[in-house]
Amino acid sequence: MGKLFVFYLTVCGFLLCMSFSPFIALAASEQPKTIFIVSSYDSDDLCGFPQYHGVLEAVAKAGFKDGENIIIHTYAMDSKKTNNTPSLIKSQGEIVLAKIKDVHPDVVVVVDDNAFGAVALKLVDSDVQIVFSGLNGQPEDYNDTIKWMDSRQKPGHNITGVIEKLHFVEAFKVQKKIMPGLTKAVIISDDSFTGKAVIKQIHRELSEESVDIAFEFKVSSSWESYKKLILKISSDPSVGTIYPAATLLKDKNGVTHDTAEIIRWTVKNSRKPEIPINYSFAQLGMLGGAGVDFISMGRQAGTLVALILNGHKAGDLPIEDAKRYAFVFNLSRAKELGINIPSDILMASDAIYR
């Protein structure tokens, strides 16, 4: 009798477990997804924060709500102003890699090149899916160092993302409408990796489509040389417009001057209209025009993240150029420079600062 009772309990327990197994499997399938967003910048940077915000918008639009069905981890490497030497960037990357190992996210998002090099390229062909946003360097150049991509159309490994297309030609077409007599412009960069990558991207875009303007490229290696160059250009009547692309400069005392400080000084001391790389730079005083829409670029990256969370592999998703630019203008700066922006251009603008 005792053996029969034990057998009865065993059978009932087995049947009970079987009846609940679909619900257990369902509960397991509904575990929150996890993404880890790593920014090269500090947390509120003019270039980094809009991309971060865009990623969150896109994944939310795809149905992933933070705290409900997705967990979001973030880390700001602050590699543009504070941790901006190769050794410090490497150390920041090691910190992030340790955190990723602990969290084991479904997707890692890296914003800008320092995070891409220090984090993404260390995880090539791992089980972590990776999406980059705002990459300035050419994918093929990175691929020469570490094989992470078969082609832009089908990367084939575990990384995809969005390249920071500058829409450089379009920016100067708009400037030509504002200033019909424009014949010469100067592009001013720094000698950082990002500065060199921006120049290379400009040449790439000019090779695909030209504009009837003579371009002169200048590179500043220090804060002092940059200021001297801006003052020299400002007094040159042959130069109609400048395209400031320097985002990080150190002075003779080793003090770092970041993008916002560079822009503010330029606006205060230059008498030439400025076209911004990032449309938000117009808010800091630049004249404006057609600039990269960093929020939209983040949304593009976030859309790729959502596809991966829904079962796609990063290696099967094509690498994209940033699709959208934004028209923005600072009317106070226009008035200061004596420039009249045509009403049809203003009506088509995304934002106007007064």
One Martini backbone bead per residue (centre of mass of N, CA, C, O) as a GRO file, in nm:
protein
  354
    1MET     BB    1   0.059   0.062  -0.021
    2GLY     BB    2   0.299   0.256   0.004
    3LYS     BB    3   0.409   0.221  -0.284
    4LEU     BB    4   0.151   0.314  -0.429
    5PHE     BB    5   0.147   0.603  -0.310
    6VAL     BB    6   0.422   0.696  -0.419
    7PHE     BB    7   0.351   0.650  -0.717
    8TYR     BB    8   0.113   0.848  -0.722
    9LEU     BB    9   0.277   1.104  -0.649
   10THR     BB   10   0.475   1.094  -0.884
   11VAL     BB   11   0.271   1.117  -1.114
   12CYS     BB   12   0.137   1.381  -1.023
   13GLY     BB   13   0.394   1.553  -1.030
   14PHE     BB   14   0.456   1.518  -1.328
   15LEU     BB   15   0.186   1.630  -1.438
   16LEU     BB   16   0.213   1.906  -1.304
   17CYS     BB   17   0.471   1.996  -1.448
   18MET     BB   18   0.363   1.965  -1.736
   19SER     BB   19   0.127   2.176  -1.705
   20PHE     BB   20   0.346   2.421  -1.636
   21SER     BB   21   0.569   2.440  -1.862
   22PRO     BB   22   0.455   2.657  -2.056
   23PHE     BB   23   0.468   2.887  -1.840
   24ILE     BB   24   0.769   2.873  -1.787
   25ALA     BB   25   0.856   2.931  -2.078
   26LEU     BB   26   0.708   3.202  -2.102
   27ALA     BB   27   0.856   3.346  -1.873
   28ALA     BB   28   1.137   3.317  -1.997
   29SER     BB   29   1.063   3.475  -2.270
   30GLU     BB   30   0.987   3.746  -2.077
   31GLN     BB   31   1.249   3.842  -2.031
   32PRO     BB   32   1.436   4.097  -2.014
   33LYS     BB   33   1.608   4.295  -2.195
   34THR     BB   34   1.955   4.399  -2.280
   35ILE     BB   35   2.131   4.713  -2.274
   36PHE     BB   36   2.450   4.875  -2.370
   37ILE     BB   37   2.556   5.211  -2.337
   38VAL     BB   38   2.844   5.354  -2.504
   39SER     BB   39   3.020   5.653  -2.452
   40SER     BB   40   3.274   5.872  -2.548
   41TYR     BB   41   3.139   6.070  -2.377
   42ASP     BB   42   2.977   6.258  -2.191
   43SER     BB   43   2.649   6.266  -2.074
   44ASP     BB   44   2.602   6.593  -2.205
   45ASP     BB   45   2.685   6.594  -2.487
   46LEU     BB   46   2.621   6.731  -2.800
   47CYS     BB   47   2.674   6.442  -2.946
   48GLY     BB   48   2.592   6.207  -2.745
   49PHE     BB   49   2.305   6.258  -2.624
   50PRO     BB   50   2.127   6.252  -2.884
   51GLN     BB   51   2.191   5.956  -2.950
   52TYR     BB   52   2.088   5.829  -2.694
   53HIS     BB   53   1.800   5.937  -2.724
   54GLY     BB   54   1.743   5.802  -3.000
   55VAL     BB   55   1.768   5.511  -2.911
   56LEU     BB   56   1.538   5.515  -2.701
   57GLU     BB   57   1.312   5.594  -2.893
   58ALA     BB   58   1.329   5.347  -3.086
   59VAL     BB   59   1.286   5.117  -2.876
   60ALA     BB   60   1.015   5.225  -2.775
   61LYS     BB   61   0.866   5.216  -3.049
   62ALA     BB   62   0.919   4.889  -3.055
   63GLY     BB   63   0.824   4.813  -2.732
   64PHE     BB   64   1.065   4.907  -2.536
   65LYS     BB   65   1.052   4.933  -2.184
   66ASP     BB   66   1.184   5.080  -1.932
   67GLY     BB   67   1.137   4.844  -1.664
   68GLU     BB   68   0.988   4.609  -1.823
   69ASN     BB   69   1.134   4.475  -2.119
   70ILE     BB   70   1.390   4.660  -2.036
   71ILE     BB   71   1.744   4.697  -1.979
   72ILE     BB   72   1.949   4.990  -1.904
   73HIS     BB   73   2.284   5.051  -1.970
   74THR     BB   74   2.548   5.289  -1.876
   75TYR     BB   75   2.846   5.463  -2.030
   76ALA     BB   76   3.086   5.728  -1.976
   77MET     BB   77   3.414   5.789  -2.091
   78ASP     BB   78   3.523   6.076  -2.135
   79SER     BB   79   3.731   6.093  -2.416
   80LYS     BB   80   3.742   6.413  -2.493
   81LYS     BB   81   3.841   6.562  -2.213
   82THR     BB   82   3.967   6.359  -1.996
   83ASN     BB   83   4.001   6.057  -2.139
   84ASN     BB   84   4.235   6.150  -2.403
   85THR     BB   85   4.427   5.912  -2.394
   86PRO     BB   86   4.522   5.609  -2.490
   87SER     BB   87   4.540   5.491  -2.199
   88LEU     BB   88   4.264   5.598  -2.093
   89ILE     BB   89   4.087   5.469  -2.308
   90LYS     BB   90   4.171   5.180  -2.246
   91SER     BB   91   4.075   5.181  -1.950
   92GLN     BB   92   3.780   5.235  -2.014
   93GLY     BB   93   3.738   4.982  -2.184
   94GLU     BB   94   3.797   4.779  -1.953
   95ILE     BB   95   3.563   4.861  -1.777
   96VAL     BB   96   3.340   4.795  -1.979
   97LEU     BB   97   3.409   4.495  -2.031
   98ALA     BB   98   3.352   4.408  -1.739
   99LYS     BB   99   3.054   4.493  -1.736
  100ILE     BB  100   2.962   4.317  -1.973
  101LYS     BB  101   3.036   4.048  -1.839
  102ASP     BB  102   2.827   4.082  -1.607
  103VAL     BB  103   2.562   4.151  -1.780
  104HIS     BB  104   2.513   4.032  -2.059
  105PRO     BB  105   2.405   4.161  -2.316
  106ASP     BB  106   2.224   4.168  -2.610
  107VAL     BB  107   2.321   4.478  -2.651
  108VAL     BB  108   2.571   4.692  -2.787
  109VAL     BB  109   2.628   5.044  -2.766
  110VAL     BB  110   2.831   5.261  -2.970
  111VAL     BB  111   2.958   5.597  -2.933
  112ASP     BB  112   3.175   5.642  -3.136
  113ASP     BB  113   3.515   5.569  -3.181
  114ASN     BB  114   3.633   5.505  -2.899
  115ALA     BB  115   3.423   5.285  -2.832
  116PHE     BB  116   3.474   5.111  -3.075
  117GLY     BB  117   3.781   5.050  -3.024
  118ALA     BB  118   3.769   4.974  -2.700
  119VAL     BB  119   3.513   4.765  -2.743
  120ALA     BB  120   3.401   4.640  -3.008
  121LEU     BB  121   3.684   4.522  -3.116
  122LYS     BB  122   3.697   4.324  -2.853
  123LEU     BB  123   3.405   4.165  -2.961
  124VAL     BB  124   3.473   4.004  -3.195
  125ASP     BB  125   3.286   3.716  -3.237
  126SER     BB  126   3.102   3.722  -3.021
  127ASP     BB  127   2.788   3.694  -2.836
  128VAL     BB  128   2.780   4.000  -2.894
  129GLN     BB  129   2.577   4.250  -2.996
  130ILE     BB  130   2.653   4.529  -3.226
  131VAL     BB  131   2.606   4.895  -3.218
  132PHE     BB  132   2.674   5.180  -3.402
  133SER     BB  133   2.728   5.546  -3.353
  134GLY     BB  134   2.897   5.791  -3.515
  135LEU     BB  135   3.103   5.706  -3.729
  136ASN     BB  136   3.402   5.841  -3.870
  137GLY     BB  137   3.542   5.614  -3.952
  138GLN     BB  138   3.628   5.388  -4.178
  139PRO     BB  139   3.548   5.063  -4.191
  140GLU     BB  140   3.792   4.969  -4.367
  141ASP     BB  141   4.014   5.069  -4.177
  142TYR     BB  142   3.940   4.890  -3.938
  143ASN     BB  143   3.957   4.619  -4.104
  144ASP     BB  144   4.271   4.626  -4.137
  145THR     BB  145   4.312   4.553  -3.829
  146ILE     BB  146   4.014   4.420  -3.787
  147LYS     BB  147   3.811   4.154  -3.859
  148TRP     BB  148   3.449   4.268  -3.879
  149MET     BB  149   3.402   4.286  -4.208
  150ASP     BB  150   3.282   4.206  -4.525
  151SER     BB  151   3.053   4.434  -4.559
  152ARG     BB  152   2.827   4.682  -4.561
  153GLN     BB  153   2.580   4.510  -4.650
  154LYS     BB  154   2.736   4.241  -4.505
  155PRO     BB  155   2.917   4.201  -4.232
  156GLY     BB  156   2.901   3.886  -4.086
  157HIS     BB  157   2.911   3.930  -3.783
  158ASN     BB  158   2.854   4.142  -3.475
  159ILE     BB  159   2.844   4.417  -3.659
  160THR     BB  160   2.674   4.737  -3.666
  161GLY     BB  161   2.556   5.060  -3.822
  162VAL     BB  162   2.625   5.424  -3.807
  163ILE     BB  163   2.734   5.665  -4.015
  164GLU     BB  164   2.875   5.994  -4.023
  165LYS     BB  165   2.719   6.170  -4.229
  166LEU     BB  166   2.758   6.517  -4.331
  167HIS     BB  167   2.634   6.660  -4.579
  168PHE     BB  168   2.832   6.865  -4.719
  169VAL     BB  169   2.718   6.948  -4.995
  170GLU     BB  170   2.442   7.041  -4.896
  171ALA     BB  171   2.547   7.265  -4.711
  172PHE     BB  172   2.675   7.434  -4.958
  173LYS     BB  173   2.421   7.474  -5.120
  174VAL     BB  174   2.281   7.644  -4.909
  175GLN     BB  175   2.503   7.860  -4.880
  176LYS     BB  176   2.480   7.954  -5.180
  177LYS     BB  177   2.192   8.071  -5.144
  178ILE     BB  178   2.275   8.278  -4.925
  179MET     BB  179   2.573   8.301  -5.089
  180PRO     BB  180   2.622   8.350  -5.418
  181GLY     BB  181   2.943   8.456  -5.392
  182LEU     BB  182   3.055   8.188  -5.313
  183THR     BB  183   3.409   8.046  -5.354
  184LYS     BB  184   3.527   8.015  -5.046
  185ALA     BB  185   3.643   7.760  -4.811
  186VAL     BB  186   3.715   7.662  -4.467
  187ILE     BB  187   3.857   7.379  -4.317
  188ILE     BB  188   3.864   7.308  -3.960
  189SER     BB  189   4.089   7.107  -3.783
  190ASP     BB  190   4.221   6.851  -3.608
  191ASP     BB  191   4.474   6.593  -3.504
  192SER     BB  192   4.279   6.390  -3.452
  193PHE     BB  193   4.114   6.118  -3.532
  194THR     BB  194   3.847   6.262  -3.589
  195GLY     BB  195   3.957   6.490  -3.766
  196LYS     BB  196   4.069   6.302  -3.989
  197ALA     BB  197   3.799   6.157  -4.049
  198VAL     BB  198   3.643   6.403  -4.145
  199ILE     BB  199   3.820   6.469  -4.387
  200LYS     BB  200   3.777   6.197  -4.529
  201GLN     BB  201   3.467   6.225  -4.554
  202ILE     BB  202   3.465   6.476  -4.726
  203HIS     BB  203   3.616   6.354  -4.968
  204ARG     BB  204   3.411   6.134  -5.020
  205GLU     BB  205   3.167   6.323  -5.079
  206LEU     BB  206   3.309   6.485  -5.310
  207SER     BB  207   3.345   6.228  -5.498
  208GLU     BB  208   3.020   6.201  -5.539
  209GLU     BB  209   2.989   6.529  -5.503
  210SER     BB  210   2.984   6.849  -5.625
  211VAL     BB  211   3.097   7.197  -5.570
  212ASP     BB  212   3.126   7.550  -5.656
  213ILE     BB  213   3.397   7.531  -5.450
  214ALA     BB  214   3.672   7.631  -5.274
  215PHE     BB  215   3.884   7.420  -5.077
  216GLU     BB  216   4.034   7.457  -4.752
  217PHE     BB  217   4.273   7.285  -4.547
  218LYS     BB  218   4.291   7.289  -4.183
  219VAL     BB  219   4.530   7.222  -3.911
  220SER     BB  220   4.512   7.199  -3.560
  221SER     BB  221   4.736   7.136  -3.269
  222SER     BB  222   4.620   7.391  -3.107
  223TRP     BB  223   4.476   7.647  -2.942
  224GLU     BB  224   4.665   7.868  -3.045
  225SER     BB  225   4.656   7.796  -3.353
  226TYR     BB  226   4.354   7.827  -3.385
  227LYS     BB  227   4.322   8.127  -3.311
  228LYS     BB  228   4.515   8.231  -3.524
  229LEU     BB  229   4.361   8.120  -3.770
  230ILE     BB  230   4.090   8.262  -3.731
  231LEU     BB  231   4.201   8.553  -3.748
  232LYS     BB  232   4.318   8.526  -4.033
  233ILE     BB  233   4.056   8.447  -4.182
  234SER     BB  234   3.885   8.694  -4.092
  235SER     BB  235   4.090   8.887  -4.281
  236ASP     BB  236   4.000   8.722  -4.538
  237PRO     BB  237   3.826   8.811  -4.830
  238SER     BB  238   3.821   8.522  -4.984
  239VAL     BB  239   3.659   8.422  -4.742
  240GLY     BB  240   3.319   8.315  -4.684
  241THR     BB  241   3.359   8.034  -4.520
  242ILE     BB  242   3.327   7.815  -4.237
  243TYR     BB  243   3.431   7.469  -4.113
  244PRO     BB  244   3.415   7.366  -3.802
  245ALA     BB  245   3.606   7.053  -3.684
  246ALA     BB  246   3.700   7.123  -3.405
  247THR     BB  247   3.675   6.931  -3.077
  248LEU     BB  248   3.994   6.912  -2.974
  249LEU     BB  249   4.206   7.110  -2.753
  250LYS     BB  250   4.536   7.199  -2.658
  251ASP     BB  251   4.736   7.368  -2.464
  252LYS     BB  252   5.052   7.453  -2.337
  253ASN     BB  253   4.932   7.337  -2.041
  254GLY     BB  254   4.720   7.087  -2.112
  255VAL     BB  255   4.452   7.212  -2.166
  256THR     BB  256   4.123   7.138  -2.235
  257HIS     BB  257   3.923   7.209  -2.531
  258ASP     BB  258   3.609   7.198  -2.614
  259THR     BB  259   3.356   7.233  -2.829
  260ALA     BB  260   3.199   7.463  -2.689
  261GLU     BB  261   3.446   7.650  -2.651
  262ILE     BB  262   3.528   7.671  -2.948
  263ILE     BB  263   3.265   7.794  -3.053
  264ARG     BB  264   3.244   8.046  -2.876
  265TRP     BB  265   3.512   8.171  -2.963
  266THR     BB  266   3.459   8.183  -3.266
  267VAL     BB  267   3.207   8.366  -3.261
  268LYS     BB  268   3.349   8.606  -3.109
  269ASN     BB  269   3.619   8.624  -3.330
  270SER     BB  270   3.456   8.591  -3.590
  271ARG     BB  271   3.363   8.710  -3.945
  272LYS     BB  272   3.252   8.425  -4.024
  273PRO     BB  273   3.052   8.206  -4.147
  274GLU     BB  274   2.899   7.909  -4.004
  275ILE     BB  275   2.916   7.559  -4.043
  276PRO     BB  276   2.769   7.288  -3.897
  277ILE     BB  277   2.794   6.966  -3.814
  278ASN     BB  278   2.612   7.023  -3.573
  279TYR     BB  279   2.307   7.162  -3.538
  280SER     BB  280   2.344   7.251  -3.228
  281PHE     BB  281   2.565   7.478  -3.276
  282ALA     BB  282   2.365   7.715  -3.328
  283GLN     BB  283   2.293   7.752  -3.022
  284LEU     BB  284   2.602   7.865  -2.972
  285GLY     BB  285   2.614   8.079  -3.254
  286MET     BB  286   2.603   7.972  -3.515
  287LEU     BB  287   2.461   8.022  -3.809
  288GLY     BB  288   2.439   7.761  -3.999
  289GLY     BB  289   2.229   7.503  -4.161
  290ALA     BB  290   2.352   7.200  -4.267
  291GLY     BB  291   2.325   6.935  -4.028
  292VAL     BB  292   2.370   6.692  -3.827
  293ASP     BB  293   2.133   6.455  -3.702
  294PHE     BB  294   2.180   6.306  -3.400
  295ILE     BB  295   1.907   6.192  -3.326
  296SER     BB  296   1.851   6.040  -3.589
  297MET     BB  297   2.102   5.862  -3.573
  298GLY     BB  298   2.011   5.722  -3.312
  299ARG     BB  299   1.751   5.602  -3.431
  300GLN     BB  300   1.884   5.421  -3.632
  301ALA     BB  301   2.036   5.253  -3.424
  302GLY     BB  302   1.779   5.172  -3.261
  303THR     BB  303   1.650   5.008  -3.490
  304LEU     BB  304   1.871   4.793  -3.494
  305VAL     BB  305   1.835   4.702  -3.205
  306ALA     BB  306   1.540   4.606  -3.234
  307LEU     BB  307   1.596   4.386  -3.442
  308ILE     BB  308   1.779   4.220  -3.257
  309LEU     BB  309   1.572   4.178  -3.023
  310ASN     BB  310   1.383   4.026  -3.259
  311GLY     BB  311   1.633   3.818  -3.396
  312HIS     BB  312   1.849   3.954  -3.530
  313LYS     BB  313   2.159   3.995  -3.692
  314ALA     BB  314   2.407   4.212  -3.727
  315GLY     BB  315   2.549   4.073  -3.984
  316ASP     BB  316   2.261   4.113  -4.157
  317LEU     BB  317   2.293   4.426  -4.121
  318PRO     BB  318   2.333   4.705  -4.270
  319ILE     BB  319   2.531   4.958  -4.315
  320GLU     BB  320   2.481   5.304  -4.239
  321ASP     BB  321   2.393   5.611  -4.322
  322ALA     BB  322   2.324   5.908  -4.234
  323LYS     BB  323   2.018   6.043  -4.350
  324ARG     BB  324   1.994   6.310  -4.173
  325TYR     BB  325   1.935   6.652  -4.192
  326ALA     BB  326   1.947   6.991  -4.059
  327PHE     BB  327   1.779   7.299  -4.042
  328VAL     BB  328   1.970   7.574  -3.903
  329PHE     BB  329   1.932   7.901  -3.729
  330ASN     BB  330   2.101   8.212  -3.639
  331LEU     BB  331   1.978   8.533  -3.632
  332SER     BB  332   2.186   8.686  -3.465
  333ARG     BB  333   2.428   8.609  -3.640
  334ALA     BB  334   2.323   8.716  -3.907
  335LYS     BB  335   2.304   9.011  -3.816
  336GLU     BB  336   2.602   9.045  -3.731
  337LEU     BB  337   2.697   8.966  -4.045
  338GLY     BB  338   2.484   9.069  -4.264
  339ILE     BB  339   2.269   8.830  -4.315
  340ASN     BB  340   2.029   8.713  -4.556
  341ILE     BB  341   1.777   8.486  -4.516
  342PRO     BB  342   1.579   8.329  -4.696
  343SER     BB  343   1.248   8.251  -4.651
  344ASP     BB  344   1.243   7.961  -4.778
  345ILE     BB  345   1.463   7.851  -4.586
  346LEU     BB  346   1.329   7.916  -4.315
  347MET     BB  347   1.067   7.747  -4.372
  348ALA     BB  348   1.255   7.469  -4.393
  349SER     BB  349   1.329   7.468  -4.111
  350ASP     BB  350   1.377   7.309  -3.791
  351ALA     BB  351   1.541   7.563  -3.665
  352ILE     BB  352   1.525   7.875  -3.467
  353TYR     BB  353   1.753   8.119  -3.352
  354ARG     BB  354   1.738   8.443  -3.155
   0.00000   0.00000   0.00000
